[in-house]
Amino acid sequence: MNRINQKLQEDKKILSIYFSAGYPNLNDSVQIIQDLEKNGVDLIEIGLPFSDPLADGPTIQASSTQALHNGMTTEVLFNQLKDIRKTVSIPLIIMGYFNPMMQYGVEAFCAKCAEIGIDGLIIPDLPVDVYAEQYQAIFEKYGLINVFLITPQTSEERIRFIDSVSNGFIYMVSSASVTGSQSGFGNTQEDYFKRIAGMNLNNPQIIGFGINNAETFKQATEHAKGAIIGSAYIKHLTENGSNKNADFVKAIR
């Protein structure tokens, strides 16, 4: 069974952390992954930097740009992670854009992911219908879970289609909390969380965007299996380097 599915079966709320590979420094990625697992993180999303990250906010864009300047590439990341399964057992997902995958070769990319022990991919700019028609068989051949994003604007019909071709979890974009607010999600987001929970989808949901502290993590996981923290963790890396992960995780839960 895929490690993502194993983790989703555990009787706990999932804390997933996102970071940009090659940030703050080119060779930090393995240490960050090992340290996050040691401090109780359940799942890690490794961002593959791209020059035109349309779905990312300014904090993640800045870290991605710096990682590219540091020399991060698809090949460098694969080389860094080649022995990761000797020390790390939690699920690992690569989150990136489709263009670098196309340049590498979709099947070659999937094969390399399987070889080094990557469990899934999140590709925001790969439409679910294109995936289902052209690439699903390749992903399944290599045992990779492809995670799709939904937003408050995604139609019920499309959500159910995404659910039908998914075999892990669905990434729920919260549509972000109020800018600059630390007080949590508003009624609009709460209603959205409840609406999706009420659809009784086959795949559990993990909520991302706008989760930055214990309160927002608790709010998000009240109606979902877990939550993803990205920008807040990258800010932590910017201020502390790859140290003090224990403090960061402890402050969330």
XYZ file of C-alpha atoms in Angstrom:
253
model
C 0.000 0.000 0.000
C 1.195 3.515 -0.802
C 2.572 5.334 2.264
C 0.038 8.149 1.768
C -2.862 5.713 2.053
C -1.285 4.100 5.110
C -0.927 7.481 6.786
C -4.503 8.472 5.947
C -5.764 5.351 7.736
C -4.193 6.438 11.020
C -6.569 7.742 13.673
C -5.119 11.239 13.822
C -5.228 14.601 12.099
C -2.509 14.924 9.476
C 0.016 17.750 9.654
C 1.655 18.262 6.268
C 4.517 20.703 5.749
C 5.541 22.250 2.430
C 8.965 23.696 1.689
C 10.845 24.676 -1.457
C 13.665 22.264 -2.295
C 17.009 24.075 -2.290
C 15.912 26.763 0.175
C 17.360 28.409 2.204
C 20.493 26.658 0.874
C 20.899 24.236 -1.996
C 21.762 21.224 0.142
C 19.298 21.766 3.020
C 16.481 19.562 1.697
C 17.452 16.181 3.168
C 18.174 17.633 6.607
C 14.836 19.503 6.607
C 12.921 16.334 5.696
C 14.692 14.246 8.333
C 14.213 16.883 11.015
C 10.525 17.426 10.256
C 9.863 13.685 10.526
C 11.797 13.522 13.802
C 9.583 16.284 15.189
C 6.289 14.590 14.360
C 5.246 15.894 10.939
C 3.066 13.311 9.152
C 3.613 14.162 5.503
C 5.996 16.412 3.591
C 5.453 18.262 0.317
C 8.720 19.024 -1.428
C 8.343 21.997 -3.745
C 10.207 21.684 -7.047
C 11.070 25.311 -7.901
C 9.826 26.712 -11.184
C 10.437 30.069 -12.836
C 6.744 30.873 -13.309
C 4.935 29.605 -10.164
C 1.418 30.851 -10.920
C -0.328 29.129 -8.009
C 2.082 30.290 -5.318
C 1.926 33.306 -3.039
C 4.782 35.808 -2.629
C 6.544 33.955 0.217
C 6.729 30.674 -1.678
C 7.584 32.482 -4.936
C 10.519 34.200 -3.230
C 11.808 30.912 -1.798
C 11.413 29.228 -5.180
C 13.335 32.018 -6.914
C 16.143 31.792 -4.362
C 16.263 27.999 -4.742
C 16.657 28.368 -8.506
C 19.441 30.908 -7.941
C 21.045 28.401 -5.568
C 21.140 25.896 -8.424
C 18.153 23.641 -7.727
C 16.946 21.611 -10.706
C 14.892 18.437 -11.153
C 18.071 16.404 -11.589
C 19.703 17.935 -8.507
C 16.638 17.194 -6.392
C 16.450 13.572 -7.544
C 20.139 13.162 -6.778
C 19.715 14.674 -3.303
C 16.815 12.334 -2.517
C 18.306 9.119 -3.919
C 18.972 7.687 -0.434
C 16.124 9.387 1.450
C 14.338 6.113 2.219
C 17.324 4.917 4.235
C 16.425 7.457 6.914
C 12.839 8.664 6.331
C 9.628 6.614 6.423
C 6.772 9.178 6.239
C 5.037 9.943 2.919
C 6.828 12.334 0.578
C 5.104 14.265 -2.201
C 6.731 16.404 -4.875
C 4.714 19.518 -5.651
C 5.586 21.252 -8.872
C 4.466 22.440 -12.259
C 3.952 20.306 -15.319
C 6.520 22.024 -17.548
C 9.597 20.599 -15.740
C 7.963 17.149 -15.806
C 7.374 17.447 -19.551
C 10.982 18.531 -20.091
C 12.240 15.558 -18.075
C 9.760 13.199 -19.722
C 6.582 12.300 -17.856
C 7.253 8.568 -17.669
C 10.926 9.059 -16.853
C 9.941 11.504 -14.093
C 7.435 9.054 -12.611
C 9.912 6.191 -12.839
C 12.546 8.233 -10.997
C 10.044 9.187 -8.302
C 9.199 5.527 -7.772
C 12.867 4.577 -7.698
C 13.771 7.004 -4.905
C 10.596 6.485 -2.875
C 8.362 9.454 -3.679
C 4.730 8.572 -2.948
C 2.770 11.173 -4.877
C 2.701 14.356 -6.909
C 0.776 17.624 -6.766
C 0.752 19.401 -10.132
C -1.516 22.474 -9.938
C -1.481 23.161 -13.683
C -2.288 19.621 -14.852
C -6.070 19.535 -15.479
C -7.798 16.486 -14.083
C -9.409 15.549 -17.410
C -6.046 15.697 -19.216
C -4.538 13.559 -16.451
C -7.343 10.998 -16.692
C -7.068 10.756 -20.488
C -3.308 10.851 -20.983
C -1.312 10.225 -17.822
C -3.266 8.285 -15.194
C -2.035 4.921 -16.473
C 1.585 6.063 -16.200
C 1.154 7.320 -12.639
C -0.555 4.099 -11.618
C 2.149 2.006 -13.314
C 4.685 3.538 -10.921
C 2.444 3.495 -7.872
C 2.208 7.290 -7.610
C -0.785 9.116 -6.185
C -1.704 12.332 -8.000
C -3.314 14.895 -5.706
C -5.779 17.405 -7.174
C -6.753 20.811 -5.851
C -10.280 22.110 -5.344
C -11.371 25.611 -4.334
C -14.635 27.123 -3.065
C -15.406 27.911 -6.718
C -14.999 24.318 -7.966
C -18.355 22.909 -9.089
C -19.844 19.869 -7.391
C -19.716 18.001 -10.706
C -15.985 18.618 -11.064
C -15.300 17.776 -7.418
C -17.015 14.440 -7.875
C -15.031 13.786 -11.061
C -11.799 14.612 -9.220
C -12.895 12.272 -6.438
C -13.540 9.494 -8.969
C -10.007 9.597 -10.417
C -8.219 10.191 -7.090
C -6.822 7.483 -4.868
C -5.272 9.391 -1.973
C -6.556 12.714 -0.707
C -8.005 15.887 -2.180
C -6.160 19.155 -1.559
C -8.751 21.732 -0.480
C -7.589 25.281 -1.118
C -9.190 27.277 1.678
C -9.255 30.462 -0.408
C -7.101 31.921 2.379
C -8.022 33.589 5.614
C -8.275 37.370 5.899
C -4.985 38.932 4.805
C -2.696 39.619 7.736
C -5.136 38.063 10.213
C -4.066 35.555 12.838
C -7.596 35.081 14.144
C -8.627 32.205 11.906
C -11.002 31.503 9.067
C -14.211 33.416 8.473
C -17.740 32.121 8.053
C -17.312 31.748 4.296
C -14.439 29.302 4.725
C -16.216 27.452 7.553
C -19.291 26.992 5.345
C -17.078 25.716 2.525
C -15.341 23.210 4.830
C -18.715 21.923 6.044
C -20.138 21.745 2.511
C -17.293 19.586 1.222
C -17.370 17.371 4.325
C -21.097 16.889 3.707
C -20.463 15.561 0.207
C -19.120 12.310 1.718
C -16.387 11.951 -0.881
C -14.435 8.728 -1.234
C -11.118 10.507 -0.662
C -10.361 12.423 2.538
C -9.575 16.122 2.302
C -6.522 18.004 3.511
C -6.828 21.788 3.658
C -4.127 24.212 2.570
C -3.619 27.990 2.258
C -4.090 30.302 5.254
C -3.016 27.816 7.943
C -0.289 29.342 10.034
C -0.841 28.563 13.722
C -2.519 26.193 16.162
C -5.900 27.907 15.839
C -6.125 27.740 12.057
C -4.839 24.133 12.110
C -7.583 23.206 14.574
C -10.268 25.018 12.562
C -9.205 23.351 9.313
C -9.006 19.851 10.756
C -12.399 20.073 12.436
C -13.993 19.220 9.084
C -11.059 17.596 7.250
C -8.458 14.883 7.710
C -5.542 17.264 7.903
C -3.973 20.571 7.027
C -0.981 21.818 5.056
C 1.334 24.599 6.169
C 3.577 26.210 3.555
C 4.194 29.950 3.717
C 4.369 30.057 7.527
C 7.007 27.326 7.527
C 9.041 29.024 4.806
C 8.979 32.226 6.871
C 10.265 30.117 9.770
C 13.087 28.816 7.550
C 13.905 32.344 6.432
C 14.228 33.521 10.031
C 15.784 30.419 11.612
C 17.384 28.434 8.824
C 16.712 24.720 9.065
C 16.891 24.847 12.859
C 14.169 25.023 15.514
C 11.746 22.771 13.657
C 10.725 21.316 17.020
C 9.526 24.758 18.134
C 7.580 25.296 14.923
C 5.777 21.942 15.026
C 5.074 22.186 18.749
C 3.437 25.579 18.237
C 0.978 24.063 15.721
C -0.145 21.112 17.801
